[in-house]
Amino acid sequence: MILLLIVRVISTLSPATIRTHAAQLRERGFTVVQIPLIPASLIHIASDEISSTLSGLHTQVEAAGFHPINQQYLFREVCYRQFCRWDLRKPSDGEAAWGELISSAVAAAALPIVQELQGEHFRGIETSTSGAVVSWPGAPCQRPHADAELEHYGHAAADLGFRSFNCFIPLVDIPAGIAGDGTQFWPGSHDSAEKAMVAWELATADGWEEILEDPSRVHLSEAVAPACPAGGMIMFDVRLIHSGLPNRGRVRPVAYAIVSTGGATDDNFPSTSISDSGPEDSHSFPYWNEVDFVQ
């Protein structure tokens, strides 16, 4: 179990609220803490840290021979899996403010919710990965997907204490609905690999890109795109089918922590570092205008 040394929150969850979140996480695969957990001052500092980190990574990537905006790249420090949407690795033992934000959010919400969810199967919680997803205006919709590998579903079915959860901590207010720029979830699709596949097939049926790009059109199947205030938390099982919505007009930073129990792990960053790469490696990654699919 991790030791949470620095904790600074402005809201705590009552036992009844914790039970409600645990039930939602069990049944739907996601839950939303609709009250800010983190002080606005800490959110502001963390946002600045993320902006500075991304700027520095762009400089490093460009020095290695890649175009920081127009070309895909996948490194240990940053994965640029989709145009104008970056996934940054930021360990919680790095900058003081960042570590404080992650440890505070996990202690205030993730830990008590998971403990309530698992009951006698709870064997401690570990923050296996932390970072931030930053989307810029122009980021398209993501293809619906789950973060879990197939074998994770089998382990989770056999062991109720084997789980990983992604804890999104928005650093800006996230509006509800497909017209917003949040994340869309397919409730209940985490329950088994079979349900995840059914939901994925429905979500990726012909025309899904056009539906997600046009907020005037109908929701995909039974998907839900919840609102969340800055400093709140959207917590979801890594087995759940979900999709990032298009960004139509602002920089949207979302901090995240992946918390795991029972020996589960989740790390989708490659082992190759930016410093291990050079111009000769840049040819292995396409420019975004050459890619005819959405990540």
PDB file of C-alpha atoms in Angstrom:
ATOM      1  CA  MET A   1       0.000   0.000   0.000  1.00  0.00           C
ATOM      2  CA  ILE A   2       1.372   3.412  -0.888  1.00  0.00           C
ATOM      3  CA  LEU A   3       2.144   5.929   1.853  1.00  0.00           C
ATOM      4  CA  LEU A   4       0.362   9.211   1.230  1.00  0.00           C
ATOM      5  CA  LEU A   5       2.475  11.857   2.922  1.00  0.00           C
ATOM      6  CA  ILE A   6       1.140  15.130   1.534  1.00  0.00           C
ATOM      7  CA  VAL A   7      -2.610  15.556   1.626  1.00  0.00           C
ATOM      8  CA  ARG A   8      -4.459  18.845   1.140  1.00  0.00           C
ATOM      9  CA  VAL A   9      -8.142  18.715   0.245  1.00  0.00           C
ATOM     10  CA  ILE A  10     -11.053  21.137   0.560  1.00  0.00           C
ATOM     11  CA  SER A  11     -13.812  18.510   0.577  1.00  0.00           C
ATOM     12  CA  THR A  12     -14.225  15.058   2.104  1.00  0.00           C
ATOM     13  CA  LEU A  13     -16.775  12.390   1.258  1.00  0.00           C
ATOM     14  CA  SER A  14     -19.315  11.165   3.782  1.00  0.00           C
ATOM     15  CA  PRO A  15     -19.725   7.411   4.372  1.00  0.00           C
ATOM     16  CA  ALA A  16     -23.073   7.489   2.544  1.00  0.00           C
ATOM     17  CA  THR A  17     -21.522   9.282  -0.443  1.00  0.00           C
ATOM     18  CA  ILE A  18     -18.649   6.794  -0.531  1.00  0.00           C
ATOM     19  CA  ARG A  19     -21.133   3.912  -0.617  1.00  0.00           C
ATOM     20  CA  THR A  20     -22.985   5.561  -3.512  1.00  0.00           C
ATOM     21  CA  HIS A  21     -19.783   6.051  -5.512  1.00  0.00           C
ATOM     22  CA  ALA A  22     -18.715   2.449  -4.853  1.00  0.00           C
ATOM     23  CA  ALA A  23     -22.094   1.146  -6.053  1.00  0.00           C
ATOM     24  CA  GLN A  24     -21.900   3.250  -9.219  1.00  0.00           C
ATOM     25  CA  LEU A  25     -18.370   2.069  -9.899  1.00  0.00           C
ATOM     26  CA  ARG A  26     -19.483  -1.543  -9.472  1.00  0.00           C
ATOM     27  CA  GLU A  27     -22.614  -1.293 -11.608  1.00  0.00           C
ATOM     28  CA  ARG A  28     -21.775   1.308 -14.260  1.00  0.00           C
ATOM     29  CA  GLY A  29     -17.987   1.070 -14.284  1.00  0.00           C
ATOM     30  CA  PHE A  30     -17.550   4.782 -13.530  1.00  0.00           C
ATOM     31  CA  THR A  31     -18.501   7.383 -10.957  1.00  0.00           C
ATOM     32  CA  VAL A  32     -18.110  11.145 -10.730  1.00  0.00           C
ATOM     33  CA  VAL A  33     -17.165  13.144  -7.642  1.00  0.00           C
ATOM     34  CA  GLN A  34     -19.066  16.339  -8.423  1.00  0.00           C
ATOM     35  CA  ILE A  35     -17.428  18.496  -5.741  1.00  0.00           C
ATOM     36  CA  PRO A  36     -13.918  19.958  -5.992  1.00  0.00           C
ATOM     37  CA  LEU A  37     -11.480  17.999  -3.861  1.00  0.00           C
ATOM     38  CA  ILE A  38      -8.441  20.137  -4.614  1.00  0.00           C
ATOM     39  CA  PRO A  39      -7.906  23.845  -3.774  1.00  0.00           C
ATOM     40  CA  ALA A  40      -8.032  26.241  -6.720  1.00  0.00           C
ATOM     41  CA  SER A  41      -4.520  27.446  -5.898  1.00  0.00           C
ATOM     42  CA  LEU A  42      -3.137  23.921  -6.277  1.00  0.00           C
ATOM     43  CA  ILE A  43      -5.057  23.388  -9.516  1.00  0.00           C
ATOM     44  CA  HIS A  44      -3.524  26.580 -10.918  1.00  0.00           C
ATOM     45  CA  ILE A  45       0.032  25.537  -9.972  1.00  0.00           C
ATOM     46  CA  ALA A  46      -0.456  22.020 -11.386  1.00  0.00           C
ATOM     47  CA  SER A  47      -1.852  23.470 -14.644  1.00  0.00           C
ATOM     48  CA  ASP A  48       1.242  25.649 -15.005  1.00  0.00           C
ATOM     49  CA  GLU A  49       3.477  22.628 -14.341  1.00  0.00           C
ATOM     50  CA  ILE A  50       1.722  20.615 -17.039  1.00  0.00           C
ATOM     51  CA  SER A  51       2.019  23.461 -19.544  1.00  0.00           C
ATOM     52  CA  SER A  52       5.716  23.836 -18.780  1.00  0.00           C
ATOM     53  CA  THR A  53       6.285  20.080 -18.987  1.00  0.00           C
ATOM     54  CA  LEU A  54       4.567  19.813 -22.362  1.00  0.00           C
ATOM     55  CA  SER A  55       6.539  22.764 -23.735  1.00  0.00           C
ATOM     56  CA  GLY A  56       9.788  21.163 -22.586  1.00  0.00           C
ATOM     57  CA  LEU A  57       8.827  17.828 -24.135  1.00  0.00           C
ATOM     58  CA  HIS A  58       8.059  19.545 -27.442  1.00  0.00           C
ATOM     59  CA  THR A  59      11.571  21.024 -27.377  1.00  0.00           C
ATOM     60  CA  GLN A  60      13.129  17.615 -26.661  1.00  0.00           C
ATOM     61  CA  VAL A  61      11.095  15.865 -29.338  1.00  0.00           C
ATOM     62  CA  GLU A  62      12.012  18.484 -31.937  1.00  0.00           C
ATOM     63  CA  ALA A  63      15.700  18.170 -31.015  1.00  0.00           C
ATOM     64  CA  ALA A  64      15.397  14.411 -31.623  1.00  0.00           C
ATOM     65  CA  GLY A  65      14.206  15.066 -35.174  1.00  0.00           C
ATOM     66  CA  PHE A  66      10.419  14.806 -34.794  1.00  0.00           C
ATOM     67  CA  HIS A  67       7.813  17.453 -35.501  1.00  0.00           C
ATOM     68  CA  PRO A  68       6.259  18.137 -32.081  1.00  0.00           C
ATOM     69  CA  ILE A  69       2.793  18.998 -33.434  1.00  0.00           C
ATOM     70  CA  ASN A  70       2.278  17.456 -36.852  1.00  0.00           C
ATOM     71  CA  GLN A  71       3.853  14.022 -36.361  1.00  0.00           C
ATOM     72  CA  GLN A  72       2.934  11.064 -34.212  1.00  0.00           C
ATOM     73  CA  TYR A  73       5.472   9.812 -31.614  1.00  0.00           C
ATOM     74  CA  LEU A  74       5.407   7.399 -28.703  1.00  0.00           C
ATOM     75  CA  PHE A  75       7.994   7.710 -25.933  1.00  0.00           C
ATOM     76  CA  ARG A  76       8.368   6.818 -22.299  1.00  0.00           C
ATOM     77  CA  GLU A  77       7.881  10.460 -21.332  1.00  0.00           C
ATOM     78  CA  VAL A  78       5.031  11.360 -23.683  1.00  0.00           C
ATOM     79  CA  CYS A  79       2.707   9.572 -26.083  1.00  0.00           C
ATOM     80  CA  TYR A  80       1.221  11.604 -28.909  1.00  0.00           C
ATOM     81  CA  ARG A  81      -1.388   9.084 -30.035  1.00  0.00           C
ATOM     82  CA  GLN A  82      -3.779  11.539 -31.626  1.00  0.00           C
ATOM     83  CA  PHE A  83      -3.504  14.976 -33.240  1.00  0.00           C
ATOM     84  CA  CYS A  84      -3.539  17.739 -30.605  1.00  0.00           C
ATOM     85  CA  ARG A  85      -3.938  15.254 -27.698  1.00  0.00           C
ATOM     86  CA  TRP A  86      -0.873  14.379 -25.589  1.00  0.00           C
ATOM     87  CA  ASP A  87      -0.511  11.866 -22.761  1.00  0.00           C
ATOM     88  CA  LEU A  88       2.291  12.973 -20.420  1.00  0.00           C
ATOM     89  CA  ARG A  89       3.878  10.788 -17.785  1.00  0.00           C
ATOM     90  CA  LYS A  90       4.349  12.774 -14.559  1.00  0.00           C
ATOM     91  CA  PRO A  91       5.422  10.650 -11.568  1.00  0.00           C
ATOM     92  CA  SER A  92       3.761  11.632  -8.315  1.00  0.00           C
ATOM     93  CA  ASP A  93       7.175  11.859  -6.625  1.00  0.00           C
ATOM     94  CA  GLY A  94       8.234  14.670  -9.014  1.00  0.00           C
ATOM     95  CA  GLU A  95       7.334  18.336  -8.527  1.00  0.00           C
ATOM     96  CA  ALA A  96       5.936  19.069  -5.064  1.00  0.00           C
ATOM     97  CA  ALA A  97       2.641  20.571  -6.229  1.00  0.00           C
ATOM     98  CA  TRP A  98       1.997  17.745  -8.665  1.00  0.00           C
ATOM     99  CA  GLY A  99       2.684  15.089  -6.032  1.00  0.00           C
ATOM    100  CA  GLU A 100       0.406  16.927  -3.620  1.00  0.00           C
ATOM    101  CA  LEU A 101      -2.430  17.053  -6.154  1.00  0.00           C
ATOM    102  CA  ILE A 102      -2.210  13.343  -6.972  1.00  0.00           C
ATOM    103  CA  SER A 103      -1.789  12.110  -3.394  1.00  0.00           C
ATOM    104  CA  SER A 104      -4.576  14.383  -2.119  1.00  0.00           C
ATOM    105  CA  ALA A 105      -7.089  13.261  -4.751  1.00  0.00           C
ATOM    106  CA  VAL A 106      -6.281   9.586  -4.234  1.00  0.00           C
ATOM    107  CA  ALA A 107      -6.524   9.860  -0.440  1.00  0.00           C
ATOM    108  CA  ALA A 108      -9.747  11.899  -0.485  1.00  0.00           C
ATOM    109  CA  ALA A 109     -11.727   9.861  -3.006  1.00  0.00           C
ATOM    110  CA  ALA A 110     -10.081   6.886  -4.731  1.00  0.00           C
ATOM    111  CA  LEU A 111      -8.869   5.108  -1.595  1.00  0.00           C
ATOM    112  CA  PRO A 112     -12.141   5.165   0.381  1.00  0.00           C
ATOM    113  CA  ILE A 113     -14.248   4.359  -2.701  1.00  0.00           C
ATOM    114  CA  VAL A 114     -12.137   1.346  -3.687  1.00  0.00           C
ATOM    115  CA  GLN A 115     -11.992   0.137  -0.089  1.00  0.00           C
ATOM    116  CA  GLU A 116     -15.791   0.284   0.116  1.00  0.00           C
ATOM    117  CA  LEU A 117     -16.142  -1.357  -3.298  1.00  0.00           C
ATOM    118  CA  GLN A 118     -13.912  -4.327  -2.528  1.00  0.00           C
ATOM    119  CA  GLY A 119     -14.771  -4.914   1.119  1.00  0.00           C
ATOM    120  CA  GLU A 120     -13.105  -8.100   2.352  1.00  0.00           C
ATOM    121  CA  HIS A 121     -11.271  -8.447  -0.959  1.00  0.00           C
ATOM    122  CA  PHE A 122      -9.418  -5.138  -0.466  1.00  0.00           C
ATOM    123  CA  ARG A 123      -5.663  -5.712  -0.198  1.00  0.00           C
ATOM    124  CA  GLY A 124      -4.372  -2.162  -0.388  1.00  0.00           C
ATOM    125  CA  ILE A 125      -4.118   0.390  -3.180  1.00  0.00           C
ATOM    126  CA  GLU A 126      -1.165   1.584  -5.229  1.00  0.00           C
ATOM    127  CA  THR A 127      -0.804   4.507  -7.608  1.00  0.00           C
ATOM    128  CA  SER A 128       0.885   2.697 -10.484  1.00  0.00           C
ATOM    129  CA  THR A 129       0.988   5.607 -12.943  1.00  0.00           C
ATOM    130  CA  SER A 130       0.214   9.310 -12.899  1.00  0.00           C
ATOM    131  CA  GLY A 131       0.265  11.912 -15.609  1.00  0.00           C
ATOM    132  CA  ALA A 132      -1.876  14.286 -17.619  1.00  0.00           C
ATOM    133  CA  VAL A 133      -3.819  14.244 -20.860  1.00  0.00           C
ATOM    134  CA  VAL A 134      -3.688  17.615 -22.598  1.00  0.00           C
ATOM    135  CA  SER A 135      -5.900  18.325 -25.579  1.00  0.00           C
ATOM    136  CA  TRP A 136      -5.679  21.411 -27.732  1.00  0.00           C
ATOM    137  CA  PRO A 137      -8.354  22.928 -29.970  1.00  0.00           C
ATOM    138  CA  GLY A 138      -8.653  20.747 -33.053  1.00  0.00           C
ATOM    139  CA  ALA A 139      -8.203  17.412 -31.265  1.00  0.00           C
ATOM    140  CA  PRO A 140     -10.664  14.982 -32.907  1.00  0.00           C
ATOM    141  CA  CYS A 141     -12.767  12.382 -31.137  1.00  0.00           C
ATOM    142  CA  GLN A 142     -11.018   9.253 -29.951  1.00  0.00           C
ATOM    143  CA  ARG A 143     -11.992   5.835 -31.215  1.00  0.00           C
ATOM    144  CA  PRO A 144     -13.929   4.142 -28.377  1.00  0.00           C
ATOM    145  CA  HIS A 145     -11.668   1.761 -26.475  1.00  0.00           C
ATOM    146  CA  ALA A 146     -10.853   0.174 -23.119  1.00  0.00           C
ATOM    147  CA  ASP A 147      -7.536   0.726 -21.357  1.00  0.00           C
ATOM    148  CA  ALA A 148      -7.308  -2.896 -20.147  1.00  0.00           C
ATOM    149  CA  GLU A 149      -5.594  -5.695 -22.030  1.00  0.00           C
ATOM    150  CA  LEU A 150      -7.683  -8.818 -22.708  1.00  0.00           C
ATOM    151  CA  GLU A 151      -5.950 -10.891 -20.013  1.00  0.00           C
ATOM    152  CA  HIS A 152      -6.930  -8.270 -17.426  1.00  0.00           C
ATOM    153  CA  TYR A 153     -10.599  -9.225 -17.866  1.00  0.00           C
ATOM    154  CA  GLY A 154      -9.838 -12.858 -17.020  1.00  0.00           C
ATOM    155  CA  HIS A 155      -7.837 -11.971 -13.910  1.00  0.00           C
ATOM    156  CA  ALA A 156     -10.539  -9.542 -12.755  1.00  0.00           C
ATOM    157  CA  ALA A 157     -13.285 -12.153 -13.195  1.00  0.00           C
ATOM    158  CA  ALA A 158     -11.353 -14.666 -11.081  1.00  0.00           C
ATOM    159  CA  ASP A 159     -10.254 -12.226  -8.342  1.00  0.00           C
ATOM    160  CA  LEU A 160     -12.544  -9.475  -7.033  1.00  0.00           C
ATOM    161  CA  GLY A 161      -9.508  -7.794  -5.472  1.00  0.00           C
ATOM    162  CA  PHE A 162      -7.692  -7.495  -8.823  1.00  0.00           C
ATOM    163  CA  ARG A 163      -8.632  -4.126 -10.284  1.00  0.00           C
ATOM    164  CA  SER A 164      -7.231  -0.963 -11.884  1.00  0.00           C
ATOM    165  CA  PHE A 165      -9.060   2.350 -11.979  1.00  0.00           C
ATOM    166  CA  ASN A 166      -8.297   5.520 -13.883  1.00  0.00           C
ATOM    167  CA  CYS A 167      -8.902   8.639 -11.806  1.00  0.00           C
ATOM    168  CA  PHE A 168      -9.326  11.745 -13.952  1.00  0.00           C
ATOM    169  CA  ILE A 169      -8.875  15.049 -12.100  1.00  0.00           C
ATOM    170  CA  PRO A 170      -9.901  17.816 -14.508  1.00  0.00           C
ATOM    171  CA  LEU A 171      -8.014  21.077 -14.109  1.00  0.00           C
ATOM    172  CA  VAL A 172     -10.805  22.938 -15.912  1.00  0.00           C
ATOM    173  CA  ASP A 173     -14.572  22.521 -15.618  1.00  0.00           C
ATOM    174  CA  ILE A 174     -15.876  19.744 -17.889  1.00  0.00           C
ATOM    175  CA  PRO A 175     -19.405  20.246 -19.280  1.00  0.00           C
ATOM    176  CA  ALA A 176     -21.818  17.357 -19.727  1.00  0.00           C
ATOM    177  CA  GLY A 177     -22.871  15.861 -23.019  1.00  0.00           C
ATOM    178  CA  ILE A 178     -21.462  15.240 -26.439  1.00  0.00           C
ATOM    179  CA  ALA A 179     -21.306  18.989 -27.129  1.00  0.00           C
ATOM    180  CA  GLY A 180     -18.645  19.274 -24.421  1.00  0.00           C
ATOM    181  CA  ASP A 181     -15.003  18.219 -24.596  1.00  0.00           C
ATOM    182  CA  GLY A 182     -15.009  15.589 -21.854  1.00  0.00           C
ATOM    183  CA  THR A 183     -15.039  11.793 -21.990  1.00  0.00           C
ATOM    184  CA  GLN A 184     -17.872   9.521 -23.040  1.00  0.00           C
ATOM    185  CA  PHE A 185     -18.481   6.177 -21.282  1.00  0.00           C
ATOM    186  CA  TRP A 186     -20.501   3.064 -22.116  1.00  0.00           C
ATOM    187  CA  PRO A 187     -22.003   2.075 -18.715  1.00  0.00           C
ATOM    188  CA  GLY A 188     -21.701  -1.575 -17.747  1.00  0.00           C
ATOM    189  CA  SER A 189     -19.271  -2.438 -20.542  1.00  0.00           C
ATOM    190  CA  HIS A 190     -16.598  -3.257 -17.927  1.00  0.00           C
ATOM    191  CA  ASP A 191     -18.479  -6.252 -16.551  1.00  0.00           C
ATOM    192  CA  SER A 192     -16.863  -8.830 -18.850  1.00  0.00           C
ATOM    193  CA  ALA A 193     -14.790  -9.089 -21.997  1.00  0.00           C
ATOM    194  CA  GLU A 194     -17.950 -10.140 -23.856  1.00  0.00           C
ATOM    195  CA  LYS A 195     -19.903  -7.044 -22.774  1.00  0.00           C
ATOM    196  CA  ALA A 196     -16.924  -4.848 -23.621  1.00  0.00           C
ATOM    197  CA  MET A 197     -16.809  -6.321 -27.127  1.00  0.00           C
ATOM    198  CA  VAL A 198     -20.549  -5.799 -27.677  1.00  0.00           C
ATOM    199  CA  ALA A 199     -20.298  -2.186 -26.531  1.00  0.00           C
ATOM    200  CA  TRP A 200     -17.221  -1.600 -28.672  1.00  0.00           C
ATOM    201  CA  GLU A 201     -18.915  -3.015 -31.774  1.00  0.00           C
ATOM    202  CA  LEU A 202     -21.945  -0.763 -31.212  1.00  0.00           C
ATOM    203  CA  ALA A 203     -19.761   2.255 -30.494  1.00  0.00           C
ATOM    204  CA  THR A 204     -17.593   1.813 -33.586  1.00  0.00           C
ATOM    205  CA  ALA A 205     -20.367   1.040 -36.058  1.00  0.00           C
ATOM    206  CA  ASP A 206     -20.273   2.840 -39.390  1.00  0.00           C
ATOM    207  CA  GLY A 207     -20.491   6.597 -38.994  1.00  0.00           C
ATOM    208  CA  TRP A 208     -19.301   6.862 -35.394  1.00  0.00           C
ATOM    209  CA  GLU A 209     -16.733   9.549 -36.248  1.00  0.00           C
ATOM    210  CA  GLU A 210     -19.365  11.786 -37.829  1.00  0.00           C
ATOM    211  CA  ILE A 211     -21.706  11.336 -34.869  1.00  0.00           C
ATOM    212  CA  LEU A 212     -19.050  12.317 -32.357  1.00  0.00           C
ATOM    213  CA  GLU A 213     -17.871  15.253 -34.429  1.00  0.00           C
ATOM    214  CA  ASP A 214     -21.411  16.675 -34.773  1.00  0.00           C
ATOM    215  CA  PRO A 215     -23.020  17.384 -31.373  1.00  0.00           C
ATOM    216  CA  SER A 216     -26.432  17.905 -32.972  1.00  0.00           C
ATOM    217  CA  ARG A 217     -26.652  14.206 -33.800  1.00  0.00           C
ATOM    218  CA  VAL A 218     -27.863  11.433 -31.514  1.00  0.00           C
ATOM    219  CA  HIS A 219     -25.731   9.852 -28.794  1.00  0.00           C
ATOM    220  CA  LEU A 220     -23.969   6.625 -29.675  1.00  0.00           C
ATOM    221  CA  SER A 221     -25.964   3.688 -28.223  1.00  0.00           C
ATOM    222  CA  GLU A 222     -26.262   4.304 -24.461  1.00  0.00           C
ATOM    223  CA  ALA A 223     -23.104   6.345 -23.901  1.00  0.00           C
ATOM    224  CA  VAL A 224     -22.867   8.959 -21.150  1.00  0.00           C
ATOM    225  CA  ALA A 225     -20.603  12.031 -21.103  1.00  0.00           C
ATOM    226  CA  PRO A 226     -20.669  13.360 -17.505  1.00  0.00           C
ATOM    227  CA  ALA A 227     -19.842  16.823 -16.251  1.00  0.00           C
ATOM    228  CA  CYS A 228     -17.131  17.317 -13.657  1.00  0.00           C
ATOM    229  CA  PRO A 229     -15.856  20.482 -11.992  1.00  0.00           C
ATOM    230  CA  ALA A 230     -12.177  21.407 -11.899  1.00  0.00           C
ATOM    231  CA  GLY A 231     -10.655  19.555  -8.957  1.00  0.00           C
ATOM    232  CA  GLY A 232     -13.367  16.876  -8.919  1.00  0.00           C
ATOM    233  CA  MET A 233     -12.807  13.314 -10.074  1.00  0.00           C
ATOM    234  CA  ILE A 234     -14.095  10.999 -12.793  1.00  0.00           C
ATOM    235  CA  MET A 235     -13.133   7.495 -11.709  1.00  0.00           C
ATOM    236  CA  PHE A 236     -13.573   4.504 -14.023  1.00  0.00           C
ATOM    237  CA  ASP A 237     -12.602   0.868 -14.338  1.00  0.00           C
ATOM    238  CA  VAL A 238      -9.887   0.374 -16.978  1.00  0.00           C
ATOM    239  CA  ARG A 239     -12.083  -2.331 -18.551  1.00  0.00           C
ATOM    240  CA  LEU A 240     -14.781   0.246 -19.406  1.00  0.00           C
ATOM    241  CA  ILE A 241     -15.277   1.303 -23.032  1.00  0.00           C
ATOM    242  CA  HIS A 242     -14.786   5.063 -23.304  1.00  0.00           C
ATOM    243  CA  SER A 243     -13.861   7.794 -25.764  1.00  0.00           C
ATOM    244  CA  GLY A 244     -12.397  11.278 -25.525  1.00  0.00           C
ATOM    245  CA  LEU A 245     -14.645  13.847 -27.194  1.00  0.00           C
ATOM    246  CA  PRO A 246     -13.450  16.462 -29.704  1.00  0.00           C
ATOM    247  CA  ASN A 247     -11.855  19.665 -28.447  1.00  0.00           C
ATOM    248  CA  ARG A 248     -13.459  22.623 -30.180  1.00  0.00           C
ATOM    249  CA  GLY A 249     -11.924  25.657 -28.560  1.00  0.00           C
ATOM    250  CA  ARG A 250      -9.655  25.577 -25.498  1.00  0.00           C
ATOM    251  CA  VAL A 251      -6.648  23.891 -23.941  1.00  0.00           C
ATOM    252  CA  ARG A 252      -8.022  21.139 -21.697  1.00  0.00           C
ATOM    253  CA  PRO A 253      -5.596  19.635 -19.142  1.00  0.00           C
ATOM    254  CA  VAL A 254      -6.735  16.609 -17.142  1.00  0.00           C
ATOM    255  CA  ALA A 255      -4.500  15.123 -14.460  1.00  0.00           C
ATOM    256  CA  TYR A 256      -4.871  11.407 -13.827  1.00  0.00           C
ATOM    257  CA  ALA A 257      -3.762   8.684 -11.475  1.00  0.00           C
ATOM    258  CA  ILE A 258      -4.133   4.985 -12.193  1.00  0.00           C
ATOM    259  CA  VAL A 259      -4.748   3.182  -8.925  1.00  0.00           C
ATOM    260  CA  SER A 260      -4.458  -0.589  -8.751  1.00  0.00           C
ATOM    261  CA  THR A 261      -5.210  -3.334  -6.265  1.00  0.00           C
ATOM    262  CA  GLY A 262      -4.394  -7.006  -5.915  1.00  0.00           C
ATOM    263  CA  GLY A 263      -1.292  -6.890  -8.101  1.00  0.00           C
ATOM    264  CA  ALA A 264      -3.007  -5.370 -11.140  1.00  0.00           C
ATOM    265  CA  THR A 265      -0.899  -2.997 -13.242  1.00  0.00           C
ATOM    266  CA  ASP A 266      -1.582  -0.564 -16.045  1.00  0.00           C
ATOM    267  CA  ASP A 267       1.181   1.184 -17.998  1.00  0.00           C
ATOM    268  CA  ASN A 268       0.654   1.951 -21.661  1.00  0.00           C
ATOM    269  CA  PHE A 269       3.855   3.914 -22.186  1.00  0.00           C
ATOM    270  CA  PRO A 270       6.655   2.311 -24.251  1.00  0.00           C
ATOM    271  CA  SER A 271      10.150   1.761 -22.863  1.00  0.00           C
ATOM    272  CA  THR A 272      11.902   3.948 -25.462  1.00  0.00           C
ATOM    273  CA  SER A 273      12.940   7.371 -24.170  1.00  0.00           C
ATOM    274  CA  ILE A 274      13.206  10.555 -26.235  1.00  0.00           C
ATOM    275  CA  SER A 275      16.945  10.568 -25.517  1.00  0.00           C
ATOM    276  CA  ASP A 276      17.249   7.124 -27.152  1.00  0.00           C
ATOM    277  CA  SER A 277      15.935   8.442 -30.471  1.00  0.00           C
ATOM    278  CA  GLY A 278      17.297  10.566 -33.291  1.00  0.00           C
ATOM    279  CA  PRO A 279      16.360  11.827 -36.749  1.00  0.00           C
ATOM    280  CA  GLU A 280      16.897   8.363 -38.230  1.00  0.00           C
ATOM    281  CA  ASP A 281      14.023   7.076 -36.053  1.00  0.00           C
ATOM    282  CA  SER A 282      11.544   9.781 -37.009  1.00  0.00           C
ATOM    283  CA  HIS A 283      10.754   8.050 -40.300  1.00  0.00           C
ATOM    284  CA  SER A 284       9.016   5.220 -38.419  1.00  0.00           C
ATOM    285  CA  PHE A 285       6.187   7.520 -37.299  1.00  0.00           C
ATOM    286  CA  PRO A 286       3.667   9.099 -39.692  1.00  0.00           C
ATOM    287  CA  TYR A 287       2.627  12.709 -39.981  1.00  0.00           C
ATOM    288  CA  TRP A 288      -0.988  13.240 -39.024  1.00  0.00           C
ATOM    289  CA  ASN A 289      -1.982  14.212 -42.564  1.00  0.00           C
ATOM    290  CA  GLU A 290      -0.757  10.754 -43.651  1.00  0.00           C
ATOM    291  CA  VAL A 291      -2.883   8.831 -41.127  1.00  0.00           C
ATOM    292  CA  ASP A 292      -6.293   7.722 -42.372  1.00  0.00           C
ATOM    293  CA  PHE A 293      -7.614   6.379 -39.053  1.00  0.00           C
ATOM    294  CA  VAL A 294      -8.356   7.811 -35.620  1.00  0.00           C
ATOM    295  CA  GLN A 295      -6.361   6.473 -32.673  1.00  0.00           C
TER     296      GLN A 295
END
